[in-house]
Coordinates of C-alpha atoms in Angstrom, one line a residue:
M1 CA -136.3 61.9 -143.7
A2 CA -138.8 59.2 -144.6
T3 CA -141.8 61.2 -143.6
T4 CA -140.7 64.3 -145.5
A5 CA -139.8 62.3 -148.6
V6 CA -142.9 60.1 -148.6
S7 CA -145.1 63.2 -148.1
S8 CA -143.4 64.9 -151.1
T9 CA -143.8 61.8 -153.4
S10 CA -147.4 61.4 -152.2
S11 CA -148.0 65.0 -153.1
A12 CA -146.9 64.4 -156.7
T13 CA -149.4 61.5 -157.1
S14 CA -152.2 63.3 -155.4
T15 CA -151.6 66.4 -157.5
A16 CA -151.8 64.5 -160.8
A17 CA -154.8 62.6 -159.6
A18 CA -156.6 65.8 -158.5
N19 CA -155.8 67.5 -161.9
K20 CA -157.3 64.5 -163.8
A21 CA -160.4 64.3 -161.6
A22 CA -161.0 68.1 -162.0
A23 CA -160.6 67.8 -165.8
A24 CA -163.0 64.9 -165.9
T25 CA -165.6 66.7 -163.8
T26 CA -165.3 69.8 -165.9
A27 CA -165.7 67.8 -169.1
A28 CA -168.8 66.1 -167.8
A29 CA -170.4 69.4 -166.8
N30 CA -169.6 71.0 -170.1
K31 CA -171.0 68.1 -172.0
A32 CA -174.3 68.2 -170.1
A33 CA -174.6 72.0 -170.5
A34 CA -174.0 71.7 -174.3
Q35 CA -176.5 69.0 -174.7
K36 CA -179.1 71.1 -172.9
I37 CA -178.4 74.0 -175.3
I38 CA -178.8 71.8 -178.4
T39 CA -181.9 70.1 -177.0
S40 CA -183.5 73.5 -176.4
L41 CA -183.2 74.3 -180.1
S42 CA -185.8 71.5 -180.7
A43 CA -183.7 70.3 -183.6
G44 CA -180.7 68.1 -184.3
S45 CA -178.6 66.3 -186.7
G46 CA -178.6 63.1 -184.7
V47 CA -174.8 63.6 -183.9
D48 CA -173.6 63.7 -180.2
T49 CA -172.2 67.2 -180.7
A50 CA -171.4 67.6 -176.9
S51 CA -169.1 64.6 -177.0
L52 CA -167.6 65.7 -180.2
A53 CA -166.8 69.2 -178.8
Q54 CA -165.3 67.7 -175.6
N55 CA -163.2 65.2 -177.5
L56 CA -161.8 68.0 -179.7
V57 CA -160.9 70.0 -176.5
D58 CA -159.4 66.9 -174.9
A59 CA -157.3 66.2 -177.9
E60 CA -155.7 69.7 -177.5
R61 CA -155.6 69.8 -173.7
L62 CA -154.3 66.3 -172.7
P63 CA -150.8 66.5 -174.3
Q64 CA -150.2 69.8 -172.7
E65 CA -151.7 68.7 -169.4
N66 CA -149.7 65.5 -169.3
G67 CA -146.5 67.3 -170.0
I68 CA -147.0 69.7 -167.2
N69 CA -148.0 67.0 -164.7
A70 CA -144.9 65.0 -165.7
K71 CA -142.8 68.0 -164.7
I72 CA -144.7 68.4 -161.4
T73 CA -144.1 64.7 -160.6
K74 CA -140.4 65.0 -161.4
N75 CA -140.0 68.0 -159.2
D76 CA -141.8 66.4 -156.3
A77 CA -139.5 63.5 -156.7
R78 CA -136.5 65.8 -156.6
V79 CA -137.8 67.3 -153.3
S80 CA -138.1 63.8 -151.9
G81 CA -134.6 63.0 -153.1
F82 CA -133.0 66.1 -151.6
A83 CA -134.9 65.5 -148.3
A84 CA -133.2 62.1 -148.1
V85 CA -129.8 63.6 -149.0
S86 CA -130.3 66.3 -146.3
F87 CA -131.1 63.7 -143.7
V88 CA -128.1 61.4 -144.3
L89 CA -125.7 64.5 -144.5
G90 CA -127.2 65.6 -141.2
E91 CA -126.3 62.3 -139.6
V92 CA -122.7 62.6 -140.8
K93 CA -122.6 66.2 -139.4
T94 CA -123.9 64.9 -136.0
A95 CA -121.2 62.2 -136.0
F96 CA -118.4 64.7 -136.8
A97 CA -119.8 67.1 -134.2
A98 CA -119.2 64.5 -131.5
L99 CA -115.5 64.5 -132.4
K100 CA -114.8 68.2 -133.2
D101 CA -113.8 69.3 -129.7
Q102 CA -110.6 68.4 -127.8
T103 CA -112.8 67.8 -124.8
S104 CA -114.8 65.1 -126.8
F105 CA -111.8 62.7 -126.3
N106 CA -111.2 63.3 -122.6
V107 CA -113.3 60.4 -121.3
L108 CA -111.5 59.1 -118.2
T109 CA -112.4 56.6 -115.5
A110 CA -111.3 57.6 -111.9
E111 CA -110.4 54.9 -109.4
N112 CA -110.2 56.2 -105.8
T113 CA -109.0 53.9 -103.0
N114 CA -110.4 56.2 -100.2
P115 CA -113.8 57.7 -101.3
N116 CA -114.7 58.4 -97.6
A117 CA -111.9 60.9 -97.4
F118 CA -112.4 62.7 -100.7
S119 CA -114.2 62.3 -104.1
V120 CA -112.7 62.9 -107.5
T121 CA -114.5 64.2 -110.6
T122 CA -112.8 64.8 -114.0
T123 CA -113.4 67.5 -116.5
A124 CA -112.7 67.5 -120.2
T125 CA -109.1 68.7 -119.8
A126 CA -108.0 65.9 -117.4
K127 CA -105.2 63.6 -118.5
A128 CA -104.6 59.9 -117.8
D129 CA -102.3 59.7 -114.8
S130 CA -102.1 58.4 -111.2
Y131 CA -101.7 60.3 -107.9
D132 CA -101.0 59.7 -104.2
I133 CA -103.1 61.9 -102.0
D134 CA -103.0 62.7 -98.3
V135 CA -105.7 64.9 -96.7
V136 CA -103.8 66.7 -93.8
R137 CA -106.5 69.2 -92.8
L138 CA -109.9 70.3 -93.9
A139 CA -110.9 73.9 -94.6
K140 CA -113.2 75.3 -92.0
A141 CA -115.2 78.5 -91.5
Q142 CA -115.0 80.3 -88.2
R143 CA -118.1 79.8 -86.1
S144 CA -118.6 81.9 -83.0
V145 CA -121.4 81.2 -80.5
S146 CA -122.6 83.8 -78.0
D147 CA -123.4 83.3 -74.4
G148 CA -127.0 82.5 -73.8
V149 CA -129.8 85.1 -73.0
T150 CA -133.3 84.6 -71.7
S151 CA -135.2 85.6 -74.8
A152 CA -135.0 86.8 -78.4
A153 CA -136.5 90.1 -77.3
V154 CA -134.4 90.9 -74.2
S155 CA -132.7 94.3 -74.3
L156 CA -128.9 93.8 -74.3
N157 CA -128.0 97.4 -73.5
G158 CA -130.9 98.7 -71.5
G159 CA -132.6 100.0 -74.6
A160 CA -129.8 102.4 -75.5
A161 CA -127.9 102.6 -78.8
M162 CA -125.0 100.3 -79.3
S163 CA -122.5 99.4 -82.0
L164 CA -120.6 96.4 -83.2
S165 CA -117.0 96.5 -84.5
L166 CA -116.4 93.8 -87.2
A167 CA -112.9 93.0 -88.5
I168 CA -112.3 90.3 -91.2
S169 CA -108.9 88.5 -91.3
G170 CA -107.3 91.2 -89.1
G171 CA -108.3 94.0 -91.4
T172 CA -109.7 97.4 -90.6
P173 CA -112.8 97.1 -88.4
S174 CA -116.1 98.5 -89.7
A175 CA -118.9 99.6 -87.5
I176 CA -122.5 98.2 -87.4
N177 CA -124.7 100.6 -85.5
L178 CA -127.9 99.7 -83.7
P179 CA -130.1 102.7 -82.7
A180 CA -131.8 103.1 -79.3
G181 CA -134.6 100.5 -78.8
K182 CA -133.0 98.1 -81.3
D183 CA -130.6 96.3 -79.0
T184 CA -132.3 92.8 -78.7
P185 CA -130.6 89.6 -79.9
Q186 CA -132.9 89.5 -82.9
D187 CA -132.0 93.2 -83.7
V188 CA -128.3 92.2 -83.6
V189 CA -128.8 89.3 -86.0
N190 CA -130.8 91.5 -88.4
A191 CA -128.2 94.3 -88.4
I192 CA -125.2 91.9 -89.0
N193 CA -127.0 90.2 -91.9
A194 CA -128.1 93.6 -93.4
A195 CA -124.5 94.9 -93.3
G196 CA -123.3 92.2 -95.8
R197 CA -119.7 92.3 -94.5
G198 CA -119.0 88.6 -95.1
V199 CA -120.3 87.3 -91.7
T200 CA -123.8 85.9 -91.3
A201 CA -125.8 85.6 -88.1
K202 CA -128.7 83.5 -86.8
L203 CA -130.5 83.3 -83.5
V204 CA -131.2 79.8 -82.1
D205 CA -133.2 78.5 -79.2
T206 CA -131.2 75.6 -77.8
G207 CA -133.9 74.6 -75.3
D208 CA -131.1 73.5 -72.9
G209 CA -133.2 74.2 -69.7
S210 CA -130.6 76.7 -68.5
G211 CA -133.0 79.6 -68.5
K212 CA -130.8 81.3 -71.1
P213 CA -131.4 79.1 -74.2
F214 CA -131.1 81.9 -76.9
Q215 CA -127.7 82.2 -78.6
I216 CA -126.4 84.1 -81.6
I217 CA -124.3 82.0 -84.0
L218 CA -121.9 83.9 -86.3
S219 CA -120.4 82.2 -89.4
G220 CA -117.6 83.5 -91.6
A221 CA -116.2 82.4 -95.0
E222 CA -114.4 79.1 -95.3
G223 CA -110.6 79.3 -94.8
S224 CA -108.3 81.2 -92.5
A225 CA -108.9 84.4 -94.5
G226 CA -112.5 84.3 -93.3
A227 CA -111.5 84.6 -89.6
F228 CA -113.2 87.6 -87.9
T229 CA -113.6 89.4 -84.6
L230 CA -116.8 91.1 -83.4
T231 CA -116.5 93.6 -80.5
P232 CA -119.6 95.3 -79.0
S233 CA -119.6 98.9 -77.8
Y234 CA -122.4 100.0 -75.5
G235 CA -121.9 103.8 -75.4
T236 CA -124.0 105.3 -72.6
G237 CA -126.1 102.1 -72.2
S238 CA -125.9 99.7 -69.3
G239 CA -124.2 96.9 -71.3
S240 CA -126.3 94.5 -69.4
P241 CA -126.7 91.6 -70.0
G242 CA -124.6 92.6 -73.0
L243 CA -123.3 90.5 -75.9
S244 CA -120.3 88.2 -75.5
F245 CA -118.7 85.3 -77.4
N246 CA -116.7 82.6 -75.8
A247 CA -114.4 80.3 -77.8
G248 CA -115.3 77.6 -75.4
N249 CA -119.0 77.7 -76.1
L250 CA -120.3 74.5 -77.7
G251 CA -120.3 74.7 -81.5
S252 CA -117.6 77.3 -81.7
Q253 CA -114.9 76.6 -84.4
A254 CA -111.8 78.4 -85.6
A255 CA -111.2 79.1 -89.2
S256 CA -108.6 77.0 -91.1
D257 CA -107.4 76.3 -94.6
A258 CA -107.4 72.9 -96.2
Q259 CA -104.1 71.2 -96.6
V260 CA -103.4 68.3 -98.9
K261 CA -100.3 66.4 -100.1
I262 CA -100.3 65.2 -103.7
D263 CA -97.3 63.1 -104.7
G264 CA -95.5 64.6 -101.8
V265 CA -96.2 68.3 -102.7
T266 CA -98.2 70.2 -100.1
Y267 CA -101.1 72.4 -101.3
T268 CA -103.0 74.8 -99.0
R269 CA -106.4 76.2 -100.1
S270 CA -109.2 78.1 -98.4
T271 CA -111.8 75.6 -99.6
N272 CA -112.4 71.9 -99.5
V273 CA -113.2 71.9 -103.2
L274 CA -109.9 71.8 -104.9
K275 CA -110.0 72.6 -108.6
D276 CA -106.5 73.8 -109.4
V277 CA -104.1 71.3 -107.9
V278 CA -104.5 68.6 -110.5
P279 CA -105.3 69.8 -114.1
G280 CA -108.8 68.8 -115.1
V281 CA -109.6 67.2 -111.8
T282 CA -111.8 68.4 -108.9
I283 CA -111.1 66.9 -105.5
N284 CA -113.8 67.4 -102.9
L285 CA -112.3 66.8 -99.4
K286 CA -114.4 65.1 -96.8
A287 CA -112.1 63.9 -94.0
T288 CA -108.5 63.7 -93.1
T289 CA -106.5 60.6 -93.9
T290 CA -103.9 58.6 -91.9
S291 CA -102.2 57.2 -95.0
S292 CA -102.0 58.0 -98.7
A293 CA -104.9 57.2 -101.0
Q294 CA -104.3 56.4 -104.6
V295 CA -106.2 57.9 -107.5
N296 CA -105.8 56.4 -111.0
L297 CA -107.2 58.2 -114.0
T298 CA -107.4 55.9 -117.0
R299 CA -108.5 56.7 -120.5
E300 CA -111.7 54.9 -121.7
P301 CA -111.1 54.1 -125.4
A302 CA -114.4 52.3 -125.8
S303 CA -116.4 55.5 -125.9
I304 CA -114.1 57.1 -128.5
K305 CA -114.3 54.0 -130.6
D306 CA -118.0 54.1 -130.4
K307 CA -118.0 57.6 -131.7
L308 CA -115.7 56.6 -134.6
S309 CA -117.9 53.6 -135.4
T310 CA -120.9 56.0 -135.6
L311 CA -119.0 58.2 -137.9
V312 CA -118.1 55.4 -140.2
S313 CA -121.7 54.1 -140.3
S314 CA -123.0 57.5 -141.1
Y315 CA -120.6 57.9 -144.0
N316 CA -121.6 54.5 -145.5
D317 CA -125.3 55.2 -145.0
A318 CA -124.9 58.6 -146.7
M319 CA -123.0 57.1 -149.7
T320 CA -125.6 54.4 -150.1
M321 CA -128.4 56.9 -150.2
L322 CA -126.6 59.1 -152.6
N323 CA -126.1 56.1 -154.9
V324 CA -129.8 55.2 -154.6
V325 CA -131.2 58.6 -155.6
T326 CA -128.9 58.8 -158.7
D327 CA -129.3 55.1 -159.8
P328 CA -131.8 55.0 -162.8
K329 CA -132.3 51.3 -162.1
S330 CA -133.1 51.7 -158.4
T331 CA -136.4 50.2 -157.3
M332 CA -136.3 51.7 -153.8
D333 CA -139.7 53.2 -152.9
T334 CA -139.9 57.0 -152.5
Y335 CA -136.2 57.8 -153.1
G336 CA -134.9 55.5 -155.8
A337 CA -133.9 57.3 -159.1
T338 CA -135.2 60.7 -157.9
L339 CA -132.0 62.6 -158.7
V340 CA -130.6 60.7 -161.7
G341 CA -127.8 62.7 -163.4
D342 CA -127.9 65.5 -160.8
S343 CA -124.7 67.5 -160.7
T344 CA -125.4 68.7 -157.2
V345 CA -125.3 65.1 -155.9
R346 CA -122.0 64.4 -157.7
M347 CA -120.6 67.5 -156.0
I348 CA -121.8 66.4 -152.6
K349 CA -120.3 62.9 -153.0
Q350 CA -116.9 64.5 -153.9
Q351 CA -117.0 66.8 -150.9
L352 CA -118.0 63.9 -148.6
R353 CA -115.1 61.7 -149.8
G354 CA -112.8 64.7 -149.3
M355 CA -113.8 65.0 -145.7
F356 CA -112.4 61.5 -145.0
A357 CA -109.4 61.5 -147.3
G358 CA -106.1 63.3 -147.2
T359 CA -104.3 64.9 -144.3
S360 CA -105.9 66.9 -141.5
S361 CA -105.6 70.7 -141.4
T362 CA -104.1 70.1 -138.0
P363 CA -102.0 66.9 -138.2
G364 CA -100.2 65.4 -135.3
S365 CA -96.5 64.5 -135.5
G366 CA -97.2 60.8 -135.6
V367 CA -100.7 60.6 -136.9
G368 CA -102.3 63.1 -139.2
S369 CA -105.0 61.4 -141.2
L370 CA -107.8 59.0 -140.8
W371 CA -106.1 56.3 -142.9
Q372 CA -103.2 56.4 -140.4
M373 CA -105.7 55.5 -137.7
G374 CA -107.0 52.5 -139.8
I375 CA -110.0 54.3 -141.2
S376 CA -110.1 54.1 -144.9
V377 CA -112.3 53.4 -148.0
D378 CA -112.0 50.0 -149.7
Q379 CA -112.3 49.2 -153.4
A380 CA -116.1 49.0 -153.1
G381 CA -116.3 52.5 -151.8
T382 CA -117.1 51.4 -148.2
L383 CA -115.5 53.1 -145.2
N384 CA -113.9 50.5 -142.9
V385 CA -112.0 50.5 -139.6
D386 CA -108.9 48.4 -139.0
N387 CA -109.2 48.0 -135.2
T388 CA -105.6 46.9 -134.8
K389 CA -104.3 50.2 -136.3
L390 CA -106.9 52.2 -134.5
D391 CA -106.0 50.7 -131.1
A392 CA -102.3 51.4 -131.8
A393 CA -103.1 55.0 -132.7
L394 CA -105.2 55.5 -129.6
N395 CA -102.6 53.8 -127.3
S396 CA -99.4 55.3 -128.8
H397 CA -100.5 58.5 -130.4
F398 CA -103.6 59.6 -128.5
D399 CA -102.7 63.3 -128.5
D400 CA -102.1 63.1 -132.3
V401 CA -105.5 61.6 -132.8
V402 CA -107.1 64.3 -130.8
K403 CA -105.3 67.1 -132.7
T404 CA -106.0 65.4 -136.1
F405 CA -109.7 65.5 -135.4
S406 CA -110.2 68.7 -133.4
G407 CA -107.1 70.9 -133.9
N408 CA -107.0 71.0 -130.1
Q409 CA -109.9 73.4 -130.3
N410 CA -113.1 73.6 -128.2
N411 CA -116.4 75.2 -129.2
L412 CA -114.9 76.7 -132.3
S413 CA -117.5 78.8 -134.3
T414 CA -118.4 77.5 -137.7
Y415 CA -117.7 81.0 -138.9
S416 CA -114.1 80.8 -137.8
T417 CA -111.4 80.5 -140.4
A418 CA -108.9 78.8 -138.1
P419 CA -107.9 75.2 -139.0
A420 CA -110.2 72.9 -137.0
G421 CA -109.0 69.4 -137.8
V422 CA -110.8 66.7 -139.7
A423 CA -114.0 66.9 -137.7
G424 CA -114.1 70.6 -137.2
D425 CA -113.5 71.4 -140.9
A426 CA -116.2 68.8 -141.9
V427 CA -118.8 70.4 -139.6
K428 CA -118.1 73.7 -141.2
K429 CA -118.6 72.3 -144.7
L430 CA -121.7 70.3 -143.8
T431 CA -123.2 73.4 -142.1
D432 CA -122.7 75.3 -145.3
L433 CA -124.3 72.5 -147.4
L434 CA -127.3 72.0 -145.1
G435 CA -127.9 75.7 -144.2
P436 CA -131.0 77.7 -145.3
T437 CA -128.9 79.1 -148.2
G438 CA -126.9 75.9 -148.8
V439 CA -127.0 74.0 -152.1
V440 CA -129.4 71.3 -150.8
A441 CA -132.0 73.7 -149.6
R442 CA -131.7 75.8 -152.8
Q443 CA -132.2 72.8 -155.1
S444 CA -135.2 71.7 -153.1
Q445 CA -136.7 75.2 -153.1
N446 CA -136.1 75.5 -156.8
A447 CA -138.1 72.4 -157.5
T448 CA -140.9 73.7 -155.3
T449 CA -140.9 77.1 -157.0
Q450 CA -141.1 75.4 -160.4
N451 CA -144.1 73.4 -159.3
T452 CA -145.9 76.5 -158.2
K453 CA -145.4 77.9 -161.7
H454 CA -146.6 74.6 -163.2
Q455 CA -149.7 74.7 -161.2
E456 CA -150.4 78.2 -162.5
E457 CA -149.8 76.8 -166.0
L458 CA -152.4 74.1 -165.4
A459 CA -154.9 76.7 -164.2
K460 CA -154.4 78.9 -167.3
L461 CA -154.6 75.8 -169.6
Q462 CA -158.0 74.9 -168.0
T463 CA -159.3 78.4 -168.5
R464 CA -158.3 78.3 -172.2
M465 CA -159.8 74.9 -172.7
D466 CA -163.1 76.0 -171.1
G467 CA -163.2 78.9 -173.5
L468 CA -162.5 76.7 -176.5
L469 CA -165.2 74.2 -175.4
K470 CA -167.8 77.0 -175.2
R471 CA -166.8 78.1 -178.7
Y472 CA -167.1 74.6 -180.1
Q473 CA -170.5 74.1 -178.4
K474 CA -171.9 77.3 -180.0
Q475 CA -170.6 76.3 -183.4
F476 CA -171.9 72.8 -183.2
A477 CA -175.3 74.1 -181.9
A478 CA -175.6 76.4 -184.9
M479 CA -174.6 73.6 -187.2
D480 CA -177.1 71.2 -185.6
S481 CA -179.8 73.9 -186.0
L482 CA -179.0 74.4 -189.6
V483 CA -179.0 70.7 -190.4
G484 CA -182.4 70.5 -188.6
S485 CA -183.7 73.3 -190.8
V486 CA -182.4 71.7 -193.9
N487 CA -184.0 68.4 -192.9
S488 CA -187.3 70.1 -192.3
Q489 CA -187.2 71.8 -195.7
K490 CA -186.3 68.4 -197.2
S491 CA -189.4 66.8 -195.6
S492 CA -191.6 69.7 -196.8
L493 CA -190.3 69.5 -200.4
K494 CA -190.7 65.8 -200.3
S495 CA -194.3 66.1 -199.2
T496 CA -195.0 68.8 -201.9
F497 CA -193.4 66.7 -204.6
G498 CA -195.3 63.7 -203.4
G499 CA -198.6 65.5 -203.6
M500 CA -197.8 66.8 -207.1
M501 CA -197.0 63.3 -208.3
A502 CA -200.2 61.9 -206.8
A503 CA -202.2 64.6 -208.6
Y504 CA -200.6 63.8 -212.0
T505 CA -201.0 60.1 -211.4
N506 CA -204.7 60.4 -210.6
K507 CA -205.3 62.1 -214.0

């Protein structure tokens, strides 16, 4: 704000100074040119006709020029004033925006007595509460490990074509076909992965010294629904050494679902990331427990009070600035007295007061306005917070406070006509005021447009005055020449009469 407004005010000063400097330079040049014309006539009345001509022009130009420059200065000041207004209203909008969504109030602290068994994270829809949690079983994905073979390139079926029958969770098997010459362990891995049937494969070299270190590892999706069977079919091939999976091979694992008890209720899920068992809470299971762990979700009112404090400060700052720009006695640099008597500022002040007064468009049953939360304007016009009332509202009527501010809405468009609570409605109004077509931008643009016209008026005035000066210069040059001629004739007559008198005297 300060940079914009200072630059606007500096523009007014520099514009006026530039206009005066240009006028002075032009006057000096015109005076010198006029004097050259008169001097070239080799005659003169003895009067400084160049200065006389310039003074006559200045007498006509300066009142008009000063009047136009005064308008430019005033409009530049208005631009600075509205820049300040725009800034402080923007701060109020930002403060309201931090309170316009229901999720803005859901700031919880999670206390977990067994973080080694599971972690807890809260989302914006979580509620303050406490839970007893037992992790009975973790979700696991099936992992099948093949018997070892000598190399990644060994033929598993004597080079003949073979197929793999894959069934997921007891469903209908699907065939994965390997053509002749494509029956190595690496070919099997490539074919399974290319099939995209929900099972992935990789070939590992265990380096176990057995002579058969290469094994294929198959992995399914997490949970019992991801269990699978893979059955090879060798057709006319030898089937040697073939492909076999043994549940006893090291690293093998059966598929299972996660199971957790929360407050005595058992929940079974296919994943260890539980997002739907406690509203607004994500539980990430890590290990089973031998006894219940406690999770306490407590509301953190300090963060909400900080947001409300910011809102109150932004309102008071805005009102202070609105008073400064309209106070004719203000001595504040840049902004003071820049919008004295402006009806737009009066309208803005009325709207701003209205955003904090009255009942919310979405009141709660116990609390439905800011004053009921202890937020009210005193006799001096300053917005204050009664922390005793605010604490009582947050502790006893928290849901009402949320509804009063947000209308229990989230990410509501500023174009929506739905009631949006104190904060949501205020953001809509401030968006209109501050938008490209809003009243603040229009007033500032009007002042800028007027100054463009005033600059054009100055240019036209200078053109007229240049023409007037030239006319005066020609007229005074002619007058000076005539006076010189008369003076010459006067001298001639005087000489003639003197000669005649001398002649008569000598007689």
